[in-house]
């Protein structure tokens, strides 16, 4: 399976990605996670990417395409993958399409999670992430058992720098101008699945699973 998860920041892509990769046994490629890992390790890529991420802007296409190409070269991607947060611009979508054509592969489905802006803002301001394993929680919707502590690994939870309200508003604006056009791009290719992302995460997952079975 080759799946793309599309949706505004905070729409639940990461949450659904974890469920989908377990079901289909495919690697999870999150460009956001790759950038955050580079920032943590203070690599050149991380230092450059951080300048944009902290302002709520997209990392330039050239750098983003570079990290994705490197990831595709890993052997675990041969049989399939789940892309979470990539592509985010038409340039990236076109580059992905070229990559698929040149390697004789194709995307099976693009899942678009629809969530309205008020919900997004509530979700992102309540988001907490584990500093050790990257698991995501939410103070309102998915609280850890022990305050500020990861259920899975005991790591401490933190607020992402780009989840501050000023940055969130900017990210939503950028999503609308840069990423929303991809909905039409993939609808034209006949592989778009639109799912209501406002429901409980488990219900959203069941709806995604049902839709993917038709493909
Ligand atoms: P969210 O899904 O909450 O928006 P991500 O973890 O996917 O967050 O991404 C965090 C940030 O990393 C984005 O706001 C953006 O600055 C950068 N980023 C992630 N993926 C891409 C991409 N495909 N193109 C450009 N920038 C990206
Ligand atoms: P994205 O990767 O699209 O930015 P996340 O999966 O990180 O989104 O979700 C953003 C926040 O919303 C997290 O705190 C997560 O726990 C919470 N969340 C995700 N899906 C749902 C849902 N269906 N209902 C309520 N909260 C959710
Ligand atoms: Zn953890």
Short mmCIF file of C-alpha atoms and ligand atoms in Angstrom, two decimals:
data_model
loop_
_atom_site.label_atom_id
_atom_site.label_comp_id
_atom_site.label_asym_id
_atom_site.label_seq_id
_atom_site.Cartn_x
_atom_site.Cartn_y
_atom_site.Cartn_z
CA UNK A 1 0.00 0.00 0.00
CA UNK A 2 1.18 3.53 -0.79
CA UNK A 3 -0.92 6.04 1.09
CA UNK A 4 -0.75 9.82 1.57
CA UNK A 5 -2.38 11.52 4.57
CA UNK A 6 -3.57 15.02 3.81
CA UNK A 7 -5.17 17.47 6.22
CA UNK A 8 -4.58 20.74 7.98
CA UNK A 9 -2.12 20.93 10.88
CA UNK A 10 -3.70 19.25 13.88
CA UNK A 11 -6.29 17.37 11.83
CA UNK A 12 -5.13 14.06 13.30
CA UNK A 13 -2.72 12.82 10.62
CA UNK A 14 -0.13 11.55 13.11
CA UNK A 15 -2.80 9.87 15.26
CA UNK A 16 -4.30 8.06 12.26
CA UNK A 17 -0.87 7.28 10.80
CA UNK A 18 0.03 5.17 13.85
CA UNK A 19 -3.13 3.08 13.41
CA UNK A 20 -2.79 2.71 9.62
CA UNK A 21 0.86 1.59 9.66
CA UNK A 22 0.06 -1.09 12.22
CA UNK A 23 -2.81 -2.43 10.13
CA UNK A 24 -0.96 -2.42 6.80
CA UNK A 25 2.53 -3.02 8.17
CA UNK A 26 4.11 -0.19 6.20
CA UNK A 27 6.70 2.42 7.27
CA UNK A 28 5.49 5.80 8.57
CA UNK A 29 7.17 8.71 6.81
CA UNK A 30 6.41 11.96 8.62
CA UNK A 31 8.40 14.90 7.25
CA UNK A 32 7.56 16.82 10.44
CA UNK A 33 9.06 14.01 12.57
CA UNK A 34 12.16 13.87 10.35
CA UNK A 35 12.65 17.64 10.71
CA UNK A 36 12.12 17.49 14.51
CA UNK A 37 14.65 14.67 14.77
CA UNK A 38 17.18 16.76 12.80
CA UNK A 39 16.48 19.77 15.03
CA UNK A 40 17.08 17.66 18.13
CA UNK A 41 20.38 16.38 16.73
CA UNK A 42 21.29 19.92 15.53
CA UNK A 43 22.15 18.77 12.03
CA UNK A 44 22.57 21.29 9.19
CA UNK A 45 19.13 20.28 7.86
CA UNK A 46 17.64 20.77 11.33
CA UNK A 47 19.17 24.20 11.84
CA UNK A 48 17.89 25.38 8.43
CA UNK A 49 14.42 23.83 8.83
CA UNK A 50 13.89 25.31 12.31
CA UNK A 51 14.03 28.87 10.92
CA UNK A 52 10.86 28.16 8.94
CA UNK A 53 9.06 25.77 11.29
CA UNK A 54 9.18 28.18 14.25
CA UNK A 55 7.49 30.87 12.15
CA UNK A 56 4.73 28.52 11.03
CA UNK A 57 6.08 28.54 7.47
CA UNK A 58 6.77 25.57 5.25
CA UNK A 59 10.34 24.39 4.89
CA UNK A 60 11.45 25.15 1.28
CA UNK A 61 10.60 22.44 -1.25
CA UNK A 62 14.22 21.73 -2.15
CA UNK A 63 15.19 20.76 1.40
CA UNK A 64 11.95 18.84 1.97
CA UNK A 65 12.37 16.87 -1.26
CA UNK A 66 15.92 16.01 -0.27
CA UNK A 67 14.87 14.39 3.03
CA UNK A 68 12.03 12.49 1.36
CA UNK A 69 14.29 11.17 -1.44
CA UNK A 70 16.76 9.97 1.19
CA UNK A 71 13.98 8.22 3.06
CA UNK A 72 12.65 6.54 -0.09
CA UNK A 73 16.12 5.08 -0.63
CA UNK A 74 15.77 3.00 2.54
CA UNK A 75 14.90 -0.63 1.77
CA UNK A 76 11.80 -0.67 4.01
CA UNK A 77 9.98 1.61 1.54
CA UNK A 78 10.11 -0.91 -1.29
CA UNK A 79 6.78 -2.56 -0.54
CA UNK A 80 4.85 0.51 0.47
CA UNK A 81 4.68 3.51 2.80
CA UNK A 82 2.44 5.97 4.53
CA UNK A 83 3.30 9.60 3.88
CA UNK A 84 2.17 11.91 6.71
CA UNK A 85 2.50 15.63 6.03
CA UNK A 86 4.06 15.21 2.60
CA UNK A 87 3.35 16.46 -0.03
CA UNK A 88 2.29 19.91 1.17
CA UNK A 89 2.78 21.95 -2.02
CA UNK A 90 2.00 21.37 -5.69
CA UNK A 91 5.74 21.29 -6.42
CA UNK A 92 6.12 18.44 -3.90
CA UNK A 93 3.08 16.58 -5.29
CA UNK A 94 4.47 16.81 -8.81
CA UNK A 95 7.90 15.63 -7.64
CA UNK A 96 6.27 12.66 -5.89
CA UNK A 97 4.32 11.80 -9.02
CA UNK A 98 7.54 11.85 -11.07
CA UNK A 99 9.27 9.66 -8.51
CA UNK A 100 6.43 7.13 -8.68
CA UNK A 101 6.46 7.08 -12.49
CA UNK A 102 10.23 6.69 -12.69
CA UNK A 103 10.21 3.77 -10.25
CA UNK A 104 7.16 2.12 -11.84
CA UNK A 105 5.05 2.51 -8.69
CA UNK A 106 1.79 4.27 -7.95
CA UNK A 107 -0.01 5.81 -5.02
CA UNK A 108 -3.03 3.76 -3.96
CA UNK A 109 -4.94 6.43 -2.07
CA UNK A 110 -4.81 9.93 -0.62
CA UNK A 111 -6.80 10.29 2.60
CA UNK A 112 -7.98 13.83 3.30
CA UNK A 113 -8.98 14.48 6.93
CA UNK A 114 -11.59 17.24 7.13
CA UNK A 115 -11.63 19.21 10.39
CA UNK A 116 -12.85 22.77 10.93
CA UNK A 117 -10.58 25.58 12.14
CA UNK A 118 -12.09 25.93 15.64
CA UNK A 119 -11.44 22.27 16.36
CA UNK A 120 -7.92 22.56 14.96
CA UNK A 121 -7.05 25.41 17.29
CA UNK A 122 -8.40 23.52 20.31
CA UNK A 123 -6.53 20.38 19.32
CA UNK A 124 -3.20 22.07 18.72
CA UNK A 125 -3.19 24.10 21.90
CA UNK A 126 -3.90 20.91 23.89
CA UNK A 127 -1.29 18.79 22.06
CA UNK A 128 1.55 17.30 24.13
CA UNK A 129 4.35 15.20 22.65
CA UNK A 130 6.66 12.69 24.35
CA UNK A 131 10.26 13.92 24.36
CA UNK A 132 11.51 10.34 24.25
CA UNK A 133 9.33 8.33 21.82
CA UNK A 134 7.32 11.03 20.00
CA UNK A 135 3.87 9.70 21.05
CA UNK A 136 1.16 12.37 20.89
CA UNK A 137 -1.38 13.18 23.60
CA UNK A 138 -4.03 15.82 24.12
CA UNK A 139 -4.97 17.50 27.39
CA UNK A 140 -8.64 17.56 26.39
CA UNK A 141 -9.16 14.49 24.23
CA UNK A 142 -6.43 11.98 24.99
CA UNK A 143 -4.83 12.62 28.38
CA UNK A 144 -1.87 10.61 29.66
CA UNK A 145 -2.59 8.53 32.78
CA UNK A 146 0.01 10.44 34.82
CA UNK A 147 0.20 14.22 34.18
CA UNK A 148 2.95 15.28 31.74
CA UNK A 149 4.25 11.69 31.46
CA UNK A 150 4.14 9.31 28.47
CA UNK A 151 1.98 6.19 29.05
CA UNK A 152 4.15 4.16 26.69
CA UNK A 153 7.70 4.95 27.81
CA UNK A 154 7.54 7.23 30.87
CA UNK A 155 9.21 10.10 28.95
CA UNK A 156 8.24 13.69 29.82
CA UNK A 157 5.74 15.49 27.61
CA UNK A 158 6.38 18.88 26.01
CA UNK A 159 4.53 21.54 23.99
CA UNK A 160 5.81 21.84 20.42
CA UNK A 161 7.35 25.30 19.78
CA UNK A 162 5.12 25.69 16.71
CA UNK A 163 1.91 24.91 18.65
CA UNK A 164 1.76 28.43 20.16
CA UNK A 165 -1.40 30.24 19.14
CA UNK A 166 0.36 32.88 16.93
CA UNK A 167 2.16 30.16 14.99
CA UNK A 168 -0.94 27.99 14.74
CA UNK A 169 -2.89 30.79 13.01
CA UNK A 170 -0.06 31.23 10.52
CA UNK A 171 0.15 27.50 9.82
CA UNK A 172 -3.57 27.41 9.06
CA UNK A 173 -3.14 30.28 6.57
CA UNK A 174 -0.22 28.54 4.90
CA UNK A 175 -2.22 25.31 4.73
CA UNK A 176 -5.05 27.06 2.87
CA UNK A 177 -2.83 28.69 0.25
CA UNK A 178 -0.16 26.04 -0.23
CA UNK A 179 -1.65 22.64 0.64
CA UNK A 180 -5.41 22.86 0.04
CA UNK A 181 -4.91 22.89 -3.78
CA UNK A 182 -3.64 19.30 -3.46
CA UNK A 183 -7.20 18.16 -2.73
CA UNK A 184 -8.20 18.97 -6.32
CA UNK A 185 -4.90 17.62 -7.63
CA UNK A 186 -5.63 14.17 -6.18
CA UNK A 187 -9.37 14.28 -6.85
CA UNK A 188 -8.50 14.72 -10.53
CA UNK A 189 -6.40 11.57 -10.31
CA UNK A 190 -9.30 9.58 -8.86
CA UNK A 191 -7.52 8.51 -5.68
CA UNK A 192 -8.92 10.99 -3.12
CA UNK A 193 -10.77 9.70 -0.05
CA UNK A 194 -12.35 12.36 2.14
CA UNK A 195 -13.03 11.46 5.77
CA UNK A 196 -14.75 13.48 8.48
CA UNK A 197 -11.92 13.99 11.00
CA UNK A 198 -14.14 15.60 13.67
CA UNK A 199 -15.21 12.29 15.19
CA UNK A 200 -13.53 10.17 17.80
CA UNK A 201 -10.11 8.98 16.57
CA UNK A 202 -11.21 5.34 16.57
CA UNK A 203 -14.31 6.14 14.47
CA UNK A 204 -12.17 8.14 12.04
CA UNK A 205 -9.86 5.15 11.72
CA UNK A 206 -12.74 2.75 11.03
CA UNK A 207 -13.99 5.07 8.28
CA UNK A 208 -10.52 5.28 6.72
CA UNK A 209 -10.19 1.48 6.84
CA UNK A 210 -13.57 0.99 5.19
CA UNK A 211 -12.73 3.46 2.42
CA UNK A 212 -9.30 1.90 1.81
CA UNK A 213 -10.89 -1.53 1.37
CA UNK A 214 -12.72 -0.21 -1.71
CA UNK A 215 -9.38 0.64 -3.37
P1 LIG B 1 1.34 19.34 11.56
O1 LIG B 1 0.79 18.14 10.87
O2 LIG B 1 0.83 19.53 12.92
O3 LIG B 1 1.28 20.56 10.71
P2 LIG B 1 4.05 18.38 11.06
O4 LIG B 1 4.72 17.67 12.16
O5 LIG B 1 3.59 17.59 9.88
O6 LIG B 1 2.90 19.18 11.75
O7 LIG B 1 5.00 19.54 10.49
C1 LIG B 1 5.60 20.49 11.33
C2 LIG B 1 6.25 21.56 10.48
O8 LIG B 1 7.32 20.99 9.70
C3 LIG B 1 5.35 22.22 9.44
O9 LIG B 1 4.61 23.29 10.01
C4 LIG B 1 6.37 22.71 8.43
O10 LIG B 1 7.04 23.88 8.86
C5 LIG B 1 7.39 21.59 8.42
N1 LIG B 1 7.03 20.58 7.40
C6 LIG B 1 6.59 19.32 7.62
N2 LIG B 1 6.34 18.69 6.44
C7 LIG B 1 6.62 19.59 5.45
C8 LIG B 1 6.54 19.56 4.04
N3 LIG B 1 6.11 18.48 3.38
N4 LIG B 1 6.90 20.68 3.36
C9 LIG B 1 7.36 21.77 4.00
N5 LIG B 1 7.44 21.87 5.33
C10 LIG B 1 7.08 20.80 6.07
P1 LIG B 2 -1.47 16.22 12.93
O1 LIG B 2 -0.42 15.15 12.77
O2 LIG B 2 -2.41 16.28 11.77
O3 LIG B 2 -0.90 17.55 13.27
P2 LIG B 2 -2.16 14.94 15.52
O4 LIG B 2 -2.45 13.51 15.23
O5 LIG B 2 -0.87 15.29 16.15
O6 LIG B 2 -2.40 15.79 14.16
O7 LIG B 2 -3.36 15.50 16.39
C1 LIG B 2 -3.38 16.84 16.88
C2 LIG B 2 -3.90 16.83 18.33
O8 LIG B 2 -5.28 16.44 18.32
C3 LIG B 2 -3.18 15.83 19.23
O9 LIG B 2 -3.09 16.38 20.53
C4 LIG B 2 -4.08 14.59 19.20
O10 LIG B 2 -3.98 13.84 20.43
C5 LIG B 2 -5.48 15.21 19.05
N1 LIG B 2 -6.39 14.40 18.22
C6 LIG B 2 -6.08 13.68 17.11
N2 LIG B 2 -7.18 13.08 16.58
C7 LIG B 2 -8.23 13.45 17.37
C8 LIG B 2 -9.65 13.16 17.36
N3 LIG B 2 -10.20 12.41 16.41
N4 LIG B 2 -10.39 13.73 18.32
C9 LIG B 2 -9.84 14.52 19.27
N5 LIG B 2 -8.51 14.82 19.36
C10 LIG B 2 -7.72 14.30 18.41
ZN1 LIG B 3 7.01 8.12 25.15
#
